Amino acid sequence: GESVGLHLPTLSVQEGDNSIINCAYSNSASDYFIWYKQESGKGPQFIIDIRSNMDKRQGQRVTVLLNKTVKHLSLQIAATQPGDSAVYFCAENTGFQKLVFGTGTRLLVSP
Amino acid sequence: NAGVTQTPKFQVLKTGQSMTLQCAQDMNHNSMYWYRQDPGMGLRLIYYSASEGTTDKGEVPNGYNVSRLNKREFSLRLESAAPSQTSVYFCASSPNPQGNEKLFFGSGTQLSVL
């Protein structure tokens, strides 16, 4: 599949920097959130998820933060690598079989 | 470990032609989905099947039909293709019939309707 959009917000970082990608969600009743990574020509790949009863979850080099007060989700990538270059988008579960996807942020990592 | 397999990867159709996109998953998942991805928009759900034997409309079902052939396979059919259906199509599956767990996606089908 193609990368999402021609005019995506873009975050440019240097290799080794920490990256923070933000997502505002719409439904205060959403109970589950996911971050996906999509490389050019590929399908979305699961990175990390978080349920609404948590405010932080850590994976390998990634951390997701959930702020329900302002309906904000962020993905932090530590020690960003060139292989992290991709489009990242969040998704919120708004109900039974109702996963709503954001449009994405393009992350560009320079060596 | 194949995961979710979609065919074909690319397809060009003329307006009015029909075709079926095939999808199979080998993870014994209950739920399967068809999404389309267009520039500037998030993935939009076309149809889903929460379990074998059931199918339901998603956000953008018009112009499409689906068949959950068995637990593994979920196909998407365009009966009379239109230029507005030019898009990248993704099949996905999930272990949870509620749909509130991570989805596993195929690699996509890039469809152009002329």
GROMACS .gro file of N, CA, C and O in nm, chain B residues 26-110:
model
  340
  137ASP      N    1  -0.398  -1.700   0.852
  137ASP     CA    2  -0.365  -1.831   0.907
  137ASP      C    3  -0.344  -1.825   1.058
  137ASP      O    4  -0.273  -1.909   1.114
  138MET      N    5  -0.403  -1.727   1.124
  138MET     CA    6  -0.385  -1.707   1.268
  138MET      C    7  -0.506  -1.751   1.349
  138MET      O    8  -0.513  -1.726   1.470
  139ASN      N    9  -0.602  -1.813   1.283
  139ASN     CA   10  -0.724  -1.861   1.349
  139ASN      C   11  -0.802  -1.747   1.414
  139ASN      O   12  -0.865  -1.765   1.518
  140HIS      N   13  -0.797  -1.630   1.350
  140HIS     CA   14  -0.867  -1.514   1.405
  140HIS      C   15  -1.016  -1.520   1.375
  140HIS      O   16  -1.058  -1.569   1.271
  141ASN      N   17  -1.093  -1.463   1.468
  141ASN     CA   18  -1.237  -1.460   1.449
  141ASN      C   19  -1.281  -1.350   1.353
  141ASN      O   20  -1.365  -1.368   1.268
  142SER      N   21  -1.226  -1.230   1.372
  142SER     CA   22  -1.274  -1.114   1.299
  142SER      C   23  -1.184  -1.084   1.179
  142SER      O   24  -1.063  -1.094   1.187
  143MET      N   25  -1.251  -1.043   1.070
  143MET     CA   26  -1.177  -1.001   0.951
  143MET      C   27  -1.239  -0.873   0.896
  143MET      O   28  -1.359  -0.848   0.917
  144TYR      N   29  -1.158  -0.795   0.825
  144TYR     CA   30  -1.198  -0.659   0.786
  144TYR      C   31  -1.145  -0.626   0.646
  144TYR      O   32  -1.041  -0.675   0.606
  145TRP      N   33  -1.217  -0.539   0.581
  145TRP     CA   34  -1.168  -0.475   0.460
  145TRP      C   35  -1.171  -0.323   0.480
  145TRP      O   36  -1.274  -0.266   0.515
  146TYR      N   37  -1.054  -0.262   0.457
  146TYR     CA   38  -1.039  -0.117   0.466
  146TYR      C   39  -0.993  -0.062   0.332
  146TYR      O   40  -0.929  -0.132   0.253
  147ARG      N   41  -1.021   0.066   0.311
  147ARG     CA   42  -0.959   0.137   0.201
  147ARG      C   43  -0.879   0.255   0.256
  147ARG      O   44  -0.914   0.312   0.361
  148GLN      N   45  -0.771   0.287   0.188
  148GLN     CA   46  -0.684   0.395   0.231
  148GLN      C   47  -0.666   0.493   0.117
  148GLN      O   48  -0.616   0.457   0.010
  149ASP      N   49  -0.707   0.617   0.140
  149ASP     CA   50  -0.700   0.722   0.040
  149ASP      C   51  -0.614   0.836   0.092
  149ASP      O   52  -0.611   0.861   0.213
  150PRO      N   53  -0.548   0.908   0.002
  150PRO     CA   54  -0.462   1.018   0.044
  150PRO      C   55  -0.537   1.119   0.131
  150PRO      O   56  -0.648   1.160   0.099
  151GLY      N   57  -0.474   1.157   0.242
  151GLY     CA   58  -0.532   1.259   0.329
  151GLY      C   59  -0.640   1.209   0.421
  151GLY      O   60  -0.698   1.287   0.498
  152MET      N   61  -0.668   1.079   0.416
  152MET     CA   62  -0.774   1.024   0.501
  152MET      C   63  -0.720   0.904   0.577
  152MET      O   64  -0.629   0.835   0.531
  153GLY      N   65  -0.778   0.881   0.693
  153GLY     CA   66  -0.743   0.760   0.766
  153GLY      C   67  -0.803   0.638   0.699
  153GLY      O   68  -0.889   0.649   0.611
  154LEU      N   69  -0.760   0.522   0.741
  154LEU     CA   70  -0.820   0.399   0.692
  154LEU      C   71  -0.970   0.401   0.721
  154LEU      O   72  -1.013   0.437   0.831
  155ARG      N   73  -1.048   0.363   0.621
  155ARG     CA   74  -1.193   0.361   0.639
  155ARG      C   75  -1.245   0.220   0.619
  155ARG      O   76  -1.209   0.152   0.521
  156LEU      N   77  -1.332   0.179   0.709
  156LEU     CA   78  -1.381   0.043   0.709
  156LEU      C   79  -1.491   0.026   0.605
  156LEU      O   80  -1.590   0.100   0.604
  157ILE      N   81  -1.476  -0.075   0.520
  157ILE     CA   82  -1.575  -0.102   0.416
  157ILE      C   83  -1.677  -0.204   0.468
  157ILE      O   84  -1.797  -0.177   0.473
  158TYR      N   85  -1.627  -0.319   0.508
  158TYR     CA   86  -1.709  -0.426   0.564
  158TYR      C   87  -1.625  -0.500   0.666
  158TYR      O   88  -1.502  -0.499   0.660
  159TYR      N   89  -1.693  -0.566   0.756
  159TYR     CA   90  -1.623  -0.653   0.848
  159TYR      C   91  -1.704  -0.780   0.873
  159TYR      O   92  -1.825  -0.785   0.844
  160SER      N   93  -1.632  -0.878   0.927
  160SER     CA   94  -1.696  -1.004   0.965
  160SER      C   95  -1.647  -1.036   1.106
  160SER      O   96  -1.531  -1.070   1.126
  161ALA      N   97  -1.735  -1.021   1.203
  161ALA     CA   98  -1.695  -1.040   1.343
  161ALA      C   99  -1.668  -1.187   1.374
  161ALA      O  100  -1.594  -1.219   1.467
  162SER      N  101  -1.731  -1.275   1.299
  162SER     CA  102  -1.708  -1.417   1.317
  162SER      C  103  -1.750  -1.488   1.190
  162SER      O  104  -1.821  -1.431   1.104
  163GLU      N  105  -1.709  -1.612   1.178
  163GLU     CA  106  -1.746  -1.690   1.060
  163GLU      C  107  -1.897  -1.695   1.047
  163GLU      O  108  -1.968  -1.718   1.144
  164GLY      N  109  -1.944  -1.667   0.927
  164GLY     CA  110  -2.088  -1.672   0.903
  164GLY      C  111  -2.159  -1.539   0.916
  164GLY      O  112  -2.279  -1.530   0.887
  165THR      N  113  -2.088  -1.435   0.960
  165THR     CA  114  -2.151  -1.303   0.972
  165THR      C  115  -2.070  -1.199   0.896
  165THR      O  116  -1.948  -1.205   0.890
  166THR      N  117  -2.142  -1.103   0.837
  166THR     CA  118  -2.077  -0.987   0.776
  166THR      C  119  -2.162  -0.864   0.806
  166THR      O  120  -2.285  -0.875   0.819
  167ASP      N  121  -2.095  -0.750   0.817
  167ASP     CA  122  -2.166  -0.625   0.846
  167ASP      C  123  -2.101  -0.510   0.774
  167ASP      O  124  -1.980  -0.511   0.746
  168LYS      N  125  -2.183  -0.408   0.746
  168LYS     CA  126  -2.133  -0.290   0.679
  168LYS      C  127  -2.048  -0.205   0.773
  168LYS      O  128  -2.076  -0.195   0.892
  169GLY      N  129  -1.948  -0.144   0.713
  169GLY     CA  130  -1.868  -0.048   0.786
  169GLY      C  131  -1.907   0.093   0.749
  169GLY      O  132  -2.024   0.121   0.722
  170GLU      N  133  -1.809   0.180   0.741
  170GLU     CA  134  -1.833   0.322   0.715
  170GLU      C  135  -1.865   0.352   0.569
  170GLU      O  136  -1.945   0.440   0.538
  171VAL      N  137  -1.800   0.278   0.476
  171VAL     CA  138  -1.814   0.309   0.333
  171VAL      C  139  -1.845   0.183   0.252
  171VAL      O  140  -1.767   0.140   0.168
  172PRO      N  141  -1.961   0.120   0.272
  172PRO     CA  142  -1.989  -0.009   0.206
  172PRO      C  143  -2.042   0.000   0.063
  172PRO      O  144  -2.041  -0.101  -0.009
  173ASN      N  145  -2.088   0.118   0.021
  173ASN     CA  146  -2.155   0.127  -0.109
  173ASN      C  147  -2.062   0.091  -0.224
  173ASN      O  148  -1.951   0.141  -0.235
  174GLY      N  149  -2.112   0.003  -0.312
  174GLY     CA  150  -2.035  -0.041  -0.427
  174GLY      C  151  -1.954  -0.167  -0.403
  174GLY      O  152  -1.883  -0.212  -0.494
  175TYR      N  153  -1.966  -0.222  -0.283
  175TYR     CA  154  -1.888  -0.340  -0.247
  175TYR      C  155  -1.979  -0.449  -0.191
  175TYR      O  156  -2.084  -0.421  -0.134
  176ASN      N  157  -1.932  -0.573  -0.206
  176ASN     CA  158  -1.993  -0.686  -0.137
  176ASN      C  159  -1.881  -0.773  -0.081
  176ASN      O  160  -1.768  -0.768  -0.130
  177VAL      N  161  -1.914  -0.849   0.021
  177VAL     CA  162  -1.814  -0.936   0.082
  177VAL      C  163  -1.869  -1.075   0.102
  177VAL      O  164  -1.991  -1.096   0.106
  178SER      N  165  -1.776  -1.169   0.118
  178SER     CA  166  -1.812  -1.306   0.151
  178SER      C  167  -1.712  -1.359   0.252
  178SER      O  168  -1.590  -1.352   0.228
  179ARG      N  169  -1.763  -1.408   0.366
  179ARG     CA  170  -1.675  -1.478   0.461
  179ARG      C  171  -1.688  -1.625   0.426
  179ARG      O  172  -1.778  -1.694   0.472
  180LEU      N  173  -1.597  -1.672   0.346
  180LEU     CA  174  -1.606  -1.806   0.289
  180LEU      C  175  -1.590  -1.914   0.395
  180LEU      O  176  -1.653  -2.020   0.388
  181ASN      N  177  -1.503  -1.889   0.490
  181ASN     CA  178  -1.478  -1.979   0.603
  181ASN      C  179  -1.402  -1.896   0.706
  181ASN      O  180  -1.389  -1.774   0.688
  182LYS      N  181  -1.350  -1.957   0.808
  182LYS     CA  182  -1.284  -1.877   0.910
  182LYS      C  183  -1.158  -1.808   0.856
  182LYS      O  184  -1.120  -1.700   0.899
  183ARG      N  185  -1.094  -1.868   0.759
  183ARG     CA  186  -0.969  -1.816   0.706
  183ARG      C  187  -0.987  -1.706   0.601
  183ARG      O  188  -0.904  -1.617   0.590
  184GLU      N  189  -1.093  -1.713   0.522
  184GLU     CA  190  -1.100  -1.633   0.401
  184GLU      C  191  -1.214  -1.532   0.402
  184GLU      O  192  -1.328  -1.564   0.439
  185PHE      N  193  -1.182  -1.411   0.353
  185PHE     CA  194  -1.280  -1.303   0.350
  185PHE      C  195  -1.253  -1.225   0.222
  185PHE      O  196  -1.149  -1.161   0.209
  186SER      N  197  -1.347  -1.231   0.128
  186SER     CA  198  -1.323  -1.168  -0.002
  186SER      C  199  -1.407  -1.042  -0.017
  186SER      O  200  -1.513  -1.028   0.043
  187LEU      N  201  -1.357  -0.951  -0.098
  187LEU     CA  202  -1.424  -0.824  -0.127
  187LEU      C  203  -1.450  -0.816  -0.277
  187LEU      O  204  -1.357  -0.832  -0.357
  188ARG      N  205  -1.573  -0.790  -0.314
  188ARG     CA  206  -1.608  -0.786  -0.456
  188ARG      C  207  -1.657  -0.648  -0.497
  188ARG      O  208  -1.740  -0.587  -0.427
  189LEU      N  209  -1.606  -0.603  -0.609
  189LEU     CA  210  -1.656  -0.483  -0.674
  189LEU      C  211  -1.735  -0.529  -0.796
  189LEU      O  212  -1.679  -0.586  -0.889
  190GLU      N  213  -1.864  -0.510  -0.795
  190GLU     CA  214  -1.948  -0.561  -0.903
  190GLU      C  215  -1.936  -0.475  -1.030
  190GLU      O  216  -1.937  -0.526  -1.141
  191SER      N  217  -1.926  -0.346  -1.013
  191SER     CA  218  -1.918  -0.254  -1.128
  191SER      C  219  -1.827  -0.139  -1.086
  191SER      O  220  -1.872  -0.041  -1.026
  192ALA      N  221  -1.699  -0.155  -1.113
  192ALA     CA  222  -1.600  -0.061  -1.061
  192ALA      C  223  -1.621   0.081  -1.112
  192ALA      O  224  -1.658   0.103  -1.229
  193ALA      N  225  -1.594   0.177  -1.023
  193ALA     CA  226  -1.604   0.319  -1.056
  193ALA      C  227  -1.471   0.388  -1.022
  193ALA      O  228  -1.400   0.341  -0.933
  194PRO      N  229  -1.439   0.497  -1.090
  194PRO     CA  230  -1.314   0.568  -1.059
  194PRO      C  231  -1.301   0.606  -0.912
  194PRO      O  232  -1.188   0.611  -0.860
  195SER      N  233  -1.413   0.630  -0.844
  195SER     CA  234  -1.408   0.666  -0.702
  195SER      C  235  -1.359   0.551  -0.614
  195SER      O  236  -1.329   0.570  -0.496
  196GLN      N  237  -1.352   0.432  -0.672
  196GLN     CA  238  -1.303   0.317  -0.598
  196GLN      C  239  -1.153   0.295  -0.617
  196GLN      O  240  -1.097   0.199  -0.563
  197THR      N  241  -1.089   0.385  -0.689
  197THR     CA  242  -0.943   0.384  -0.696
  197THR      C  243  -0.888   0.410  -0.556
  197THR      O  244  -0.919   0.513  -0.495
  198SER      N  245  -0.811   0.317  -0.505
  198SER     CA  246  -0.766   0.326  -0.368
  198SER      C  247  -0.667   0.213  -0.340
  198SER      O  248  -0.640   0.129  -0.425
  199VAL      N  249  -0.614   0.213  -0.219
  199VAL     CA  250  -0.538   0.098  -0.171
  199VAL      C  251  -0.627   0.025  -0.071
  199VAL      O  252  -0.680   0.086   0.023
  200TYR      N  253  -0.643  -0.103  -0.091
  200TYR     CA  254  -0.732  -0.184  -0.008
  200TYR      C  255  -0.650  -0.274   0.083
  200TYR      O  256  -0.556  -0.340   0.039
  201PHE      N  257  -0.689  -0.275   0.209
  201PHE     CA  258  -0.623  -0.360   0.307
  201PHE      C  259  -0.723  -0.453   0.372
  201PHE      O  260  -0.830  -0.412   0.414
  202CYS      N  261  -0.681  -0.577   0.380
  202CYS     CA  262  -0.754  -0.675   0.460
  202CYS      C  263  -0.684  -0.684   0.596
  202CYS      O  264  -0.562  -0.665   0.606
  203ALA      N  265  -0.760  -0.709   0.700
  203ALA     CA  266  -0.703  -0.722   0.833
  203ALA      C  267  -0.780  -0.829   0.910
  203ALA      O  268  -0.893  -0.864   0.875
  204SER      N  269  -0.717  -0.877   1.016
  204SER     CA  270  -0.786  -0.973   1.102
  204SER      C  271  -0.754  -0.942   1.248
  204SER      O  272  -0.656  -0.873   1.279
  205SER      N  273  -0.837  -0.992   1.336
  205SER     CA  274  -0.820  -0.971   1.479
  205SER      C  275  -0.870  -1.094   1.553
  205SER      O  276  -0.969  -1.155   1.513
  206PRO      N  277  -0.806  -1.128   1.663
  206PRO     CA  278  -0.851  -1.247   1.736
  206PRO      C  279  -0.983  -1.225   1.811
  206PRO      O  280  -1.049  -1.321   1.848
  207ASN      N  281  -1.020  -1.100   1.833
  207ASN     CA  282  -1.131  -1.069   1.922
  207ASN      C  283  -1.256  -1.033   1.843
  207ASN      O  284  -1.253  -0.939   1.763
  208PRO      N  285  -1.368  -1.100   1.862
  208PRO     CA  286  -1.489  -1.065   1.786
  208PRO      C  287  -1.545  -0.928   1.823
  208PRO      O  288  -1.627  -0.875   1.750
  209GLN      N  289  -1.499  -0.869   1.936
  209GLN     CA  290  -1.543  -0.734   1.970
  209GLN      C  291  -1.470  -0.628   1.888
  209GLN      O  292  -1.512  -0.514   1.879
  210GLY      N  293  -1.356  -0.667   1.832
  210GLY     CA  294  -1.279  -0.574   1.751
  210GLY      C  295  -1.194  -0.479   1.832
  210GLY      O  296  -1.139  -0.384   1.778
  211ASN      N  297  -1.183  -0.500   1.960
  211ASN     CA  298  -1.106  -0.406   2.042
  211ASN      C  299  -0.971  -0.463   2.083
  211ASN      O  300  -0.927  -0.447   2.195
  212GLU      N  301  -0.910  -0.527   1.987
  212GLU     CA  302  -0.770  -0.565   1.999
  212GLU      C  303  -0.701  -0.533   1.868
  212GLU      O  304  -0.765  -0.503   1.768
  213LYS      N  305  -0.568  -0.541   1.873
  213LYS     CA  306  -0.491  -0.499   1.756
  213LYS      C  307  -0.531  -0.579   1.633
  213LYS      O  308  -0.565  -0.696   1.640
  214LEU      N  309  -0.525  -0.508   1.521
  214LEU     CA  310  -0.550  -0.570   1.392
  214LEU      C  311  -0.418  -0.607   1.327
  214LEU      O  312  -0.317  -0.537   1.342
  215PHE      N  313  -0.422  -0.715   1.253
  215PHE     CA  314  -0.307  -0.757   1.174
  215PHE      C  315  -0.345  -0.733   1.028
  215PHE      O  316  -0.446  -0.786   0.981
  216PHE      N  317  -0.263  -0.657   0.957
  216PHE     CA  318  -0.295  -0.617   0.821
  216PHE      C  319  -0.217  -0.696   0.717
  216PHE      O  320  -0.103  -0.737   0.739
  217GLY      N  321  -0.280  -0.712   0.601
  217GLY     CA  322  -0.211  -0.761   0.485
  217GLY      C  323  -0.129  -0.650   0.421
  217GLY      O  324  -0.127  -0.537   0.469
  218SER      N  325  -0.064  -0.680   0.310
  218SER     CA  326   0.027  -0.584   0.247
  218SER      C  327  -0.044  -0.493   0.147
  218SER      O  328   0.018  -0.401   0.094
  219GLY      N  329  -0.172  -0.515   0.124
  219GLY     CA  330  -0.249  -0.422   0.043
  219GLY      C  331  -0.263  -0.458  -0.103
  219GLY      O  332  -0.180  -0.529  -0.160
  220THR      N  333  -0.370  -0.406  -0.163
  220THR     CA  334  -0.395  -0.415  -0.306
  220THR      C  335  -0.413  -0.274  -0.359
  220THR      O  336  -0.501  -0.201  -0.312
  221GLN      N  337  -0.329  -0.235  -0.453
  221GLN     CA  338  -0.343  -0.104  -0.514
  221GLN      C  339  -0.431  -0.116  -0.638
  221GLN      O  340  -0.393  -0.182  -0.735
   0.00000   0.00000   0.00000
